[in-house]
Coordinates of C-alpha atoms and ligand atoms in Angstrom, one line a residue:
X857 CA 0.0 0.0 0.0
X858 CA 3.3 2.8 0.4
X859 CA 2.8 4.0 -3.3
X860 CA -0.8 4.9 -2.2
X861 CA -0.3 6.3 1.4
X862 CA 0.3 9.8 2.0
X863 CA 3.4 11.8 2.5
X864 CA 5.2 10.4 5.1
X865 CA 5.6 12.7 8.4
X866 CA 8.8 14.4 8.4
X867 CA 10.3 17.6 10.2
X868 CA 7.8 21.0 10.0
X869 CA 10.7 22.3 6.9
X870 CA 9.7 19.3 5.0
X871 CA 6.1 19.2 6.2
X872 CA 5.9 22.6 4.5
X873 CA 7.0 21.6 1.5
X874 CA 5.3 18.4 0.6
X875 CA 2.5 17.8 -2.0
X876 CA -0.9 18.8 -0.5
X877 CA -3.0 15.7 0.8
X878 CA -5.1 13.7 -1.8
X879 CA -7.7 11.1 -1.4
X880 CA -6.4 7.0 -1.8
X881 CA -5.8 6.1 -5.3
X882 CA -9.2 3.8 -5.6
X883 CA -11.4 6.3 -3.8
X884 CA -13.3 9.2 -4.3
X885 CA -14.6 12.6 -2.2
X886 CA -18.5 12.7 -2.9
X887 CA -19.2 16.8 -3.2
X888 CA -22.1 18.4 -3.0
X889 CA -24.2 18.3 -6.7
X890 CA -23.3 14.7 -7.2
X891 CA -24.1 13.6 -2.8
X892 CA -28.1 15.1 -4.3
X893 CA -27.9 11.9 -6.7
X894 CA -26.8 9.3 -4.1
X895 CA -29.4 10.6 -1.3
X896 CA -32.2 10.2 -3.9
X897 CA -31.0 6.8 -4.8
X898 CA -30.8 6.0 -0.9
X899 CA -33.9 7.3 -0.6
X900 CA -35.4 5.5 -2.8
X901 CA -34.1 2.5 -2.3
X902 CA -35.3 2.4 1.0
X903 CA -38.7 3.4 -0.1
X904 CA -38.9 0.3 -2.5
X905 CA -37.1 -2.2 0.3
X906 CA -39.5 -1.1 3.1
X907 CA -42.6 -2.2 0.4
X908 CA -41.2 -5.9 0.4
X909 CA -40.8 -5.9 4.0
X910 CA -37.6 -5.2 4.6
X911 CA -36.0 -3.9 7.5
X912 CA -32.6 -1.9 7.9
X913 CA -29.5 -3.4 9.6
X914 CA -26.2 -1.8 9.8
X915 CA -23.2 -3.9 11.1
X916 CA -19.3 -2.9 11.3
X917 CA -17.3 -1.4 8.6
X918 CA -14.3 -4.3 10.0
X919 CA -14.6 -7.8 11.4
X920 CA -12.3 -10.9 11.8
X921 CA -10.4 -11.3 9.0
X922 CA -11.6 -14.7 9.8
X923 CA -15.5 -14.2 9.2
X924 CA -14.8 -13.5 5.0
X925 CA -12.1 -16.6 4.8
X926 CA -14.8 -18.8 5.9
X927 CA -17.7 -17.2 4.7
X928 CA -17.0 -15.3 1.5
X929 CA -14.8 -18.3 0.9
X930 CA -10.6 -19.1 0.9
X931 CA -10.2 -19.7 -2.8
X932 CA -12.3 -17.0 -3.9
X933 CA -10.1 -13.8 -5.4
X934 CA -12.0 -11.5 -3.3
X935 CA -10.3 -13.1 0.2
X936 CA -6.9 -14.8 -2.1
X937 CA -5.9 -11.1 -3.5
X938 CA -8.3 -8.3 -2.3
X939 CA -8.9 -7.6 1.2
X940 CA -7.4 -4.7 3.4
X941 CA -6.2 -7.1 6.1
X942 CA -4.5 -5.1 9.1
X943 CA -3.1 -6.7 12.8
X944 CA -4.4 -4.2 15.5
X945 CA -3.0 -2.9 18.6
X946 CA -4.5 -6.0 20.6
X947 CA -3.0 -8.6 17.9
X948 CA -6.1 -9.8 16.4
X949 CA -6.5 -10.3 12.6
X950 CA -9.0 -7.5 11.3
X951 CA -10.6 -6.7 7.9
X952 CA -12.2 -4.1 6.0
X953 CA -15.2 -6.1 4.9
X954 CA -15.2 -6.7 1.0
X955 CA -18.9 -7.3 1.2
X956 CA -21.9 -7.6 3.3
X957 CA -23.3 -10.9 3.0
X958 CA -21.0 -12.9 6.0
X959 CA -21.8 -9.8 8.4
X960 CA -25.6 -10.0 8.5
X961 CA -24.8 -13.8 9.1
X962 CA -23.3 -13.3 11.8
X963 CA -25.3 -10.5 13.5
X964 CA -28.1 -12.8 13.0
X965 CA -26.5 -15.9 14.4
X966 CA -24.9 -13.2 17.4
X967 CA -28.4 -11.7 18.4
X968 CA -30.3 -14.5 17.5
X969 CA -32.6 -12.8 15.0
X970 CA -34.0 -16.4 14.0
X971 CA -35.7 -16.6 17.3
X972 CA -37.8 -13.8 17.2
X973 CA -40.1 -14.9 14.3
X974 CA -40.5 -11.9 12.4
X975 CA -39.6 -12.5 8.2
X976 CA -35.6 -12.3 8.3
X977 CA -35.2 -9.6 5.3
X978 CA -32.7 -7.0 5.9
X979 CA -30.8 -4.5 3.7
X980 CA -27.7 -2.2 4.3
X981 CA -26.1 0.5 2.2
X982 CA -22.3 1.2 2.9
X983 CA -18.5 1.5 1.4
X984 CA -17.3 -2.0 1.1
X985 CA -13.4 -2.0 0.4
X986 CA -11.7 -4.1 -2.0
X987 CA -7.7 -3.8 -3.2
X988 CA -8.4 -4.6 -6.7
X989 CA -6.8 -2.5 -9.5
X990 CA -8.8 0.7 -9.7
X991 CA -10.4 1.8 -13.3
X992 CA -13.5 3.0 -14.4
X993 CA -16.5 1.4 -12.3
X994 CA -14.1 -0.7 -10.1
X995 CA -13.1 1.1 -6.8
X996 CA -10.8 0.3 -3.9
X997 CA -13.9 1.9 -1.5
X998 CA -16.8 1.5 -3.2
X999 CA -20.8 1.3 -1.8
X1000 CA -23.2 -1.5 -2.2
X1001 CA -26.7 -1.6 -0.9
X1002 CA -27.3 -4.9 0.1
X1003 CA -30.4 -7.1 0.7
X1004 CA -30.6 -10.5 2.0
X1005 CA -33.7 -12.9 2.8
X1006 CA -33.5 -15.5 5.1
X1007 CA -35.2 -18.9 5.8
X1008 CA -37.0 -19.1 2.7
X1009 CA -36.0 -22.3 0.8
X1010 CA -38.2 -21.2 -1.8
X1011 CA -37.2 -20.3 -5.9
X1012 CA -40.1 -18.0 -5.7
X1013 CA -38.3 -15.5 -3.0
X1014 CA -35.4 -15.4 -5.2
X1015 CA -37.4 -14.2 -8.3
X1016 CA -39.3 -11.8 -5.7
X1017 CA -36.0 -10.1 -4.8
X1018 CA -35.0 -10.0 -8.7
X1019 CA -38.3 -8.6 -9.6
X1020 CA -37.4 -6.3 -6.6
X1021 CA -34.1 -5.3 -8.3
X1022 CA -35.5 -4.5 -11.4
X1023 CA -38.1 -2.4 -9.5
X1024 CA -35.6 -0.2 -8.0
X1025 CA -33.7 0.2 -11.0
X1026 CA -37.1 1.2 -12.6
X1027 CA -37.4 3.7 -10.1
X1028 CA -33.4 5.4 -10.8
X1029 CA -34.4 5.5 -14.5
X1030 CA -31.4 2.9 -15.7
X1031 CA -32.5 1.5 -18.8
X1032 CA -30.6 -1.2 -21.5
X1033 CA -30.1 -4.1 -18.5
X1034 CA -30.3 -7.5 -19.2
X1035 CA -31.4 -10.0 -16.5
X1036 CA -28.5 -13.1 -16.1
X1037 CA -29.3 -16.4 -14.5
X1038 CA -27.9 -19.5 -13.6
X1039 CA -28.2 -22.4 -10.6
X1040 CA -24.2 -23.9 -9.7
X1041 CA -25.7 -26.5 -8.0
X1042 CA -25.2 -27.5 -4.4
X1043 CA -23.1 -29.9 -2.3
X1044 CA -24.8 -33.1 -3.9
X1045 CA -23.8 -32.0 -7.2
X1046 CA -21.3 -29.7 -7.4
X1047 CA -18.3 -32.1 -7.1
X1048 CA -19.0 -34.5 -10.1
X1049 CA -18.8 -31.1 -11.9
X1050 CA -15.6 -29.7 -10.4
X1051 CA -14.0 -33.3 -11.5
X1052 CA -15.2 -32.6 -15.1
X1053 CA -14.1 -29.5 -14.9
X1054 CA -10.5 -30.0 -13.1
X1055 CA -10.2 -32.3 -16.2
X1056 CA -10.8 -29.8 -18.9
X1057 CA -8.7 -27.9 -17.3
X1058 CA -5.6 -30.1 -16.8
X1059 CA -6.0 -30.8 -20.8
X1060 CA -5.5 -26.8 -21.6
X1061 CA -3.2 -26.3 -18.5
X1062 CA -0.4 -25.0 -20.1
X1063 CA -2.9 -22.7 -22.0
X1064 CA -4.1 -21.1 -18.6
X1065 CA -2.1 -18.5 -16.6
X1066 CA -0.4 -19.6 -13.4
X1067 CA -3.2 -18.3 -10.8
X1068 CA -6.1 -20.8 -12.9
X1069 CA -3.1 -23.5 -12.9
X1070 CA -3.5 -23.2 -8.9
X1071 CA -7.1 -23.0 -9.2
X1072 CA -7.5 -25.9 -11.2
X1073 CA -6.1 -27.5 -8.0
X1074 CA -8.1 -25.7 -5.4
X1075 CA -11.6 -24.6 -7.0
X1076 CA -11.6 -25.0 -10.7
X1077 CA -15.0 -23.3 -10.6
X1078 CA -13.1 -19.9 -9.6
X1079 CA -11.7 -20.1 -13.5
X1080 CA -14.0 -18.1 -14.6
X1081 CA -13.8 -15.5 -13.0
X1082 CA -10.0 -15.0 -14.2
X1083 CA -9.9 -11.5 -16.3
X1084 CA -7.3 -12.9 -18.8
X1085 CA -8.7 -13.2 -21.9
X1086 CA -7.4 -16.8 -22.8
X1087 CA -8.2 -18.0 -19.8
X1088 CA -12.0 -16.4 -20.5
X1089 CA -11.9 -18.3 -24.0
X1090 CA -10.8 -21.7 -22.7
X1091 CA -13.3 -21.3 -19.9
X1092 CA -16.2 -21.1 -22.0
X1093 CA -15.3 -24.0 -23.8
X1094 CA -15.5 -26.0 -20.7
X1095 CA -18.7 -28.3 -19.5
X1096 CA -21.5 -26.6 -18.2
X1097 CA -22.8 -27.2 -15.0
X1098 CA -26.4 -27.3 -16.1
X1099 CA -25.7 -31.3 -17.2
X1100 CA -24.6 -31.7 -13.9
X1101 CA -27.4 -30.1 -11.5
X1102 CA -29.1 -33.0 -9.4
X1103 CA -32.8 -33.5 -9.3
X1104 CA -33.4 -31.0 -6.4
X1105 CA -31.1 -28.3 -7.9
X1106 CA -32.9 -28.8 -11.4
X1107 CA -36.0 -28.4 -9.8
X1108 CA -35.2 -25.4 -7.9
X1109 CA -33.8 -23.7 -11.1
X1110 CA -37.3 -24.3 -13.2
X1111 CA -39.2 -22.8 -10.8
X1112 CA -37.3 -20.0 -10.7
X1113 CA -37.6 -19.5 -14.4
X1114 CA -41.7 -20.1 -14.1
X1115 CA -41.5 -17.8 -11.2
X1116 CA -39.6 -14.7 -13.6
X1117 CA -41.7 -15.7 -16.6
X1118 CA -44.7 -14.8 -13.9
X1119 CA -43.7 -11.6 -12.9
X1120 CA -42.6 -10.8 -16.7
X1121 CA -38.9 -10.4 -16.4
X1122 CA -37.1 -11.3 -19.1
X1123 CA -33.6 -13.6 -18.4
X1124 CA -31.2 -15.2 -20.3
X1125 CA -29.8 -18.8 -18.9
X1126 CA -25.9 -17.9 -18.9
X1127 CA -24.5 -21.1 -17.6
X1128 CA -20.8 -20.0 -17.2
X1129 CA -23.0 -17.8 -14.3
X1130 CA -20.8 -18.9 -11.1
X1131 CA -20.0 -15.7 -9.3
X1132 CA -16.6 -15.2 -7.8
X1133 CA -17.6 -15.7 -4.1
X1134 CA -17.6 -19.1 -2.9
X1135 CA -20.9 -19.3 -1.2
X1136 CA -22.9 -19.7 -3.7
X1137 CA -25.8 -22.7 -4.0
X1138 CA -28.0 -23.5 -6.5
X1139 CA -29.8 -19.6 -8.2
X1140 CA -27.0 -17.0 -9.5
X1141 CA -28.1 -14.0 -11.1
X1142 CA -26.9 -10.4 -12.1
X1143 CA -28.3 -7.7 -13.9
X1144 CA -25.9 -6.2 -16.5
X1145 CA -25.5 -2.8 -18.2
X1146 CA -25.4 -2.3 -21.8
X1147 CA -24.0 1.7 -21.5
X1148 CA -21.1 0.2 -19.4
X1149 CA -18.0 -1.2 -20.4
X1150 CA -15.7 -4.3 -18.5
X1151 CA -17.3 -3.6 -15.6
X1152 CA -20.8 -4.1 -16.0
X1153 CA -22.4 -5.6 -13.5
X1154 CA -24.5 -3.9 -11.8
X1155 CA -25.5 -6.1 -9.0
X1156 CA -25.2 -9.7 -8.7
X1157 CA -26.3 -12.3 -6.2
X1158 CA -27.5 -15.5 -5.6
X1159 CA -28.4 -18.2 -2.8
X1160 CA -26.2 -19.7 0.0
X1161 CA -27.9 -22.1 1.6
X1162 CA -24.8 -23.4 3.5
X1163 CA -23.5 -20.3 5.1
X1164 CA -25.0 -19.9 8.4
X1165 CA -24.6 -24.1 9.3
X1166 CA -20.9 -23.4 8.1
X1167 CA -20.4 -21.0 10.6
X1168 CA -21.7 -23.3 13.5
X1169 CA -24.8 -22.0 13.7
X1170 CA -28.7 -23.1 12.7
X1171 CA -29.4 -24.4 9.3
X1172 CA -31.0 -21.5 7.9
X1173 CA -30.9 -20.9 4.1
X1174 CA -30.3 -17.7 2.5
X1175 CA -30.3 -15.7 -0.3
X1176 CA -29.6 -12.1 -1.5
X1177 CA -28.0 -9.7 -3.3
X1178 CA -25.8 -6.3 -3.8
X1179 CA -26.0 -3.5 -6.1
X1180 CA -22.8 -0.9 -6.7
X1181 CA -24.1 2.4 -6.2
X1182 CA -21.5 4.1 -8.5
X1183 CA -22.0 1.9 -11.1
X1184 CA -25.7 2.4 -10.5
X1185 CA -25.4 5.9 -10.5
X1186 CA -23.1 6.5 -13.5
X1187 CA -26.3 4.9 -15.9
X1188 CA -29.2 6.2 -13.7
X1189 CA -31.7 8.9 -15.5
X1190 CA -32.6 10.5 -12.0
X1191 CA -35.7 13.3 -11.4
X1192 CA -34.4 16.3 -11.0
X1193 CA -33.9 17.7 -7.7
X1194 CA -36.9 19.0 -5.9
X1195 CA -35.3 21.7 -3.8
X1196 CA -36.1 25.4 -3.2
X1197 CA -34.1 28.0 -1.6
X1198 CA -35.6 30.7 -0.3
X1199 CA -32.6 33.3 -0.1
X1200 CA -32.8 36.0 2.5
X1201 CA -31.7 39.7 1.1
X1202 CA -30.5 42.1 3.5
X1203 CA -29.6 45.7 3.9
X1204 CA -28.0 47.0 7.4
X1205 CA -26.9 45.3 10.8
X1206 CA -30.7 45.6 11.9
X1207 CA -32.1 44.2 8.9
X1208 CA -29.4 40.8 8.9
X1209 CA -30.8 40.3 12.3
X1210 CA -34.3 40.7 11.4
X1211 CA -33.1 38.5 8.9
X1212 CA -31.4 36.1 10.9
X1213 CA -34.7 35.8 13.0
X1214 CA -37.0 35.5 9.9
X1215 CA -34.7 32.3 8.6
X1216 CA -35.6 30.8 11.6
X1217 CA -39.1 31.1 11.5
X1218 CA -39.1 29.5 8.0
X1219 CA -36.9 26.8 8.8
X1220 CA -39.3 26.0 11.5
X1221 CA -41.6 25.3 8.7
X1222 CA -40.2 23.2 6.4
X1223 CA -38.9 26.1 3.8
X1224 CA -35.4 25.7 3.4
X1225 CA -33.0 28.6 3.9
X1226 CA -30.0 30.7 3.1
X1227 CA -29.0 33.5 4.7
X1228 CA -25.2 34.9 4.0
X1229 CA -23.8 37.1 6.1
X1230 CA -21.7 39.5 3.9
X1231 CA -22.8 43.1 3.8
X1232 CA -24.1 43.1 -0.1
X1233 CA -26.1 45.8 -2.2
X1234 CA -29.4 44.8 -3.2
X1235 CA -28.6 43.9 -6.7
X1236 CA -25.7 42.1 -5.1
X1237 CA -28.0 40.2 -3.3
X1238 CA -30.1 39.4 -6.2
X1239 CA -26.9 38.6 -9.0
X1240 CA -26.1 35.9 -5.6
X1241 CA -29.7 34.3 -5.2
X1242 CA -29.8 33.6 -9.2
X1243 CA -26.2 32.3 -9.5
X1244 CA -27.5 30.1 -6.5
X1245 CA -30.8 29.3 -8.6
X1246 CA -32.5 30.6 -5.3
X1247 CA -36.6 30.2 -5.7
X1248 CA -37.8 32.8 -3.5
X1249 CA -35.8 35.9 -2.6
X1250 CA -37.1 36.7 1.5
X1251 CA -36.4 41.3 1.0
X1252 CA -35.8 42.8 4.6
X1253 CA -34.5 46.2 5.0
X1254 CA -35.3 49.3 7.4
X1255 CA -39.1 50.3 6.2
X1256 CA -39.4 46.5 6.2
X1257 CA -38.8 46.5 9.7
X1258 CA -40.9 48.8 10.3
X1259 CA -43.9 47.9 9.0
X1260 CA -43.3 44.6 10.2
X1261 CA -44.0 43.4 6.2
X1262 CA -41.3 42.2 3.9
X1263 CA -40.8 41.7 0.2
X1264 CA -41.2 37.9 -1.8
X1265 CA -39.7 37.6 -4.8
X1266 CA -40.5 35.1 -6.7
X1267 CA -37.7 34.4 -9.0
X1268 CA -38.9 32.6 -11.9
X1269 CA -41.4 34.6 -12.5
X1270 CA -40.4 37.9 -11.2
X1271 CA -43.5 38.6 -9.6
X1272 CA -43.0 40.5 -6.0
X1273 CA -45.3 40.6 -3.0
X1274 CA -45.2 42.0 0.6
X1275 CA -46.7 40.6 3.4
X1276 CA -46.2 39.3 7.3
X1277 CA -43.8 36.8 7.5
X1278 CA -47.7 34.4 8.4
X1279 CA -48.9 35.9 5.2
X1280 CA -45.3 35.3 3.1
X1281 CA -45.6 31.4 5.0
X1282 CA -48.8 30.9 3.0
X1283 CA -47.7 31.6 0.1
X1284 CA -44.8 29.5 -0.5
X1285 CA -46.9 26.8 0.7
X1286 CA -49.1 27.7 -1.9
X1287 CA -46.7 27.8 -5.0
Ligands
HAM1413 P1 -20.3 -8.9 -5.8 O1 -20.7 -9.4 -7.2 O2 -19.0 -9.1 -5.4 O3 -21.4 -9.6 -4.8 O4 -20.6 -7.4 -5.8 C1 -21.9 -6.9 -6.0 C2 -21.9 -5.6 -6.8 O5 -21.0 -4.6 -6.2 C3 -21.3 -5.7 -8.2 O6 -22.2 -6.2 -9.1 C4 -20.8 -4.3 -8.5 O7 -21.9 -3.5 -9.0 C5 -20.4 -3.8 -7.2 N1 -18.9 -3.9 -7.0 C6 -18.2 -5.0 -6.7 N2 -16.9 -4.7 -6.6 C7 -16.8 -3.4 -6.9 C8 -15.7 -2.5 -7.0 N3 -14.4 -2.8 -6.8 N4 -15.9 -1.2 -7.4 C9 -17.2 -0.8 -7.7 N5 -18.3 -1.6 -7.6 C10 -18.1 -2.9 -7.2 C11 -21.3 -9.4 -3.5 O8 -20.7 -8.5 -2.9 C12 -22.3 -10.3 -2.7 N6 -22.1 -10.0 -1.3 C13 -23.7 -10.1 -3.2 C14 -24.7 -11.0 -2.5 C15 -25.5 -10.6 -1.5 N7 -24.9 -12.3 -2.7 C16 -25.8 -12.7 -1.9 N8 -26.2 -11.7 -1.1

């Protein structure tokens, strides 16, 4: 990580002369103009989560390193290359979590969620942090919102939360997706295929690069998600794992299919569909972007059945997804923004305390505000309140006072009105 860190400490002569302080190579400052775009999609999200019965549950940005070896899984490239491992002051092993998915395991495992018999649906929005190479859509902090469902064995809750997906992304105004899905079987099945595949992969071996030579050894599944081109090529001509599904799996997988084909979302079966974490049992999906380029996913998911009896605790399935919000957001058509200033013009030390007073009251109700405190001309006042695209302009000076009855202006049309600040209330209520 030194070629990423900042400037190291040195004496206050060097201090003074070193390159200002920039943001980790990977991650990005999100200003004001483009934060409007994230707290509508937040908002919205939560809107659509909280009609399927969701419920919010926020866990810690680092756990044991220990919790994503065993749950996001050893071999895949996520814990093998990509996670921001550190040793803290008391020794232990701690992570930056890469994903979500093993933390809401085991919050509900540690508070015992599964015993209080409400529907186990959760979702999260946060940074997840991943040391990957950084280009456009792939971050080293980057934010998913998450949602998993527990406890429901069921295909049909898996084409509920896809449907779900595709409502929400209905919602942001992202357009040209296309719906993948697959099933990779489950612990009955899964190792006649990793035989067939370990085999087509030691006839190509010296085709592969070195890390799919070790994975051919410890998860030949995990081929494909190697970036290398060849390797990509090879991989699709290897078997698929649709041949080898047992009658359970198979059986899972159609009903999922009826169940999509019921809600009217269109799919395509992509069979190569294994997802790069380990977990994964029997439905894989994501939904991919036409407008984007390499990185194009944007969200993926799938079932993991196993993950919670892995851990040591109760055998409760589950199933779930995560979305990237910047990827989200870099094809999303949002509304525009519904805010409107009302912009309080001053002239005088009485009047910006008059003023001062007057923001108050109209912050009180619900009319958001913007006073400045620089002593400005009126038409200063005015050029300010259209650069800032101000709605209303609040006018208080001396005869103002006085009267106790101040000037609206409203800016779009240019239309002024006096009134008590009761009478002013009114009418921005009104328009
Ligand atoms: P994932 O496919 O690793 O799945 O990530 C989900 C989404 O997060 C991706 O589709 C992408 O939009 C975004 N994403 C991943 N890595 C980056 C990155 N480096 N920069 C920007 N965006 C990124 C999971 O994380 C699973 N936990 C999903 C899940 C939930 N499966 C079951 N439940």
């Amino acid at each position: 990580m030194t070629e990423d860190t900042l400037a190291k400490p040195g004496p206050p002569e060097a201090k003074a002369a070193s390159v200002p302080p920039q943001a980790i190579k990977g991650t990005h400052d999100i200003l004001p103009g483009e934060v409007e775009k994230w707290q509508t999609l937040e908002r919205l999200a939560r809107e659509t989560f909280e009609l399927y019965h969701f419920r919010e549950l926020r866990a810690p940005v680092f756990e044991p390193t220990e919790l994503f070896e065993k749950g996001t899984g050893s071999t895949s490239d996520v814990v093998t290359k990509e996670m921001y491992t550190f040793i803290d002051k008391g020794g232990r092993s701690l992570t930056l979590r890469p994903e979500y998915t093993p933390s809401v395991v085991r919050a509900i495992m540690e508070h015992r969620l599964d015993l209080e018999g409400a529907p186990m649906r959760y979702y999260y929005m946060g940074p997840m942090f991943r040391y990957d190479k950084p280009q456009k859509g792939r971050y080293r902090q980057f934010h998913q919102i998450d949602i998993e469902v527990f406890g429901e064995k069921d295909a049909a809750v898996d084409a509920e939360i896809i449907e779900m997906a595709h409502a929400l992304l209905g919602k942001l105004g992202v357009a040209g997706t296309e719906t993948l899905v697959n099933s990779v079987g489950c612990r009955a099945c899964r190792p006649a295929y990793s035989v067939a595949l370990r085999e087509a992969a030691a006839k190509r071996r010296s085709d592969l690069c070195p890390d799919c030579q070790r994975k051919a050894e410890t998860n030949p599944l995990r081929i494909f998600d190697c970036k290398v081109e060849d390797c990509q090529a090879i991989a699709r001509s290897f078997p698929s794992i649709q041949n080898f599904l047992c009658g359970e799996c198979r059986e899972h997988f159609a009903a999922l299919l009826v169940c999509l084909a019921v809600l009217k979302i269109p799919y395509r079966v992509d069979p190569r569909l294994v997802r790069g974490l380990d977990y994964y049992t029997k439905t894989t999906f994501e939904i991919v972007s036409s407008h984007l380029g390499a990185q194009n996913a944007l969200l993926g998911g799938g079932r993991y059945d196993d993950m919670m009896k892995d851990f040591g605790g109760p055998d409760i399935c589950g199933t779930g997804f995560a979305m990237g919000i910047e990827r989200v957001l870099s094809v999303a058509e949002l509304p525009p923004s519904a805010r409107r200033i009302l912009y309080v013009a001053y002239l005088g030390g009485e009047a910006k305390r008059t003023g001062l007073a007057l923001a108050r009251f109209f912050r009180a109700n619900g009319v958001e505000c913007l006073i400045e405190y620089k002593d400005r001309s009126m038409k200063a006042h005015f050029g300010r309140a259209n650069k800032l695209q101000a709605a209303w302009v609040l006018i208080v000076g001396d005869d103002e006072i006085a009267k106790g009855r101040f000037g609206l202006k409203d800016m779009a049309t240019g239309h002024q009105v006096d009134g008590t600040r009761e009478e002013l209330l009114d009418r921005l209520r009104e328009s």
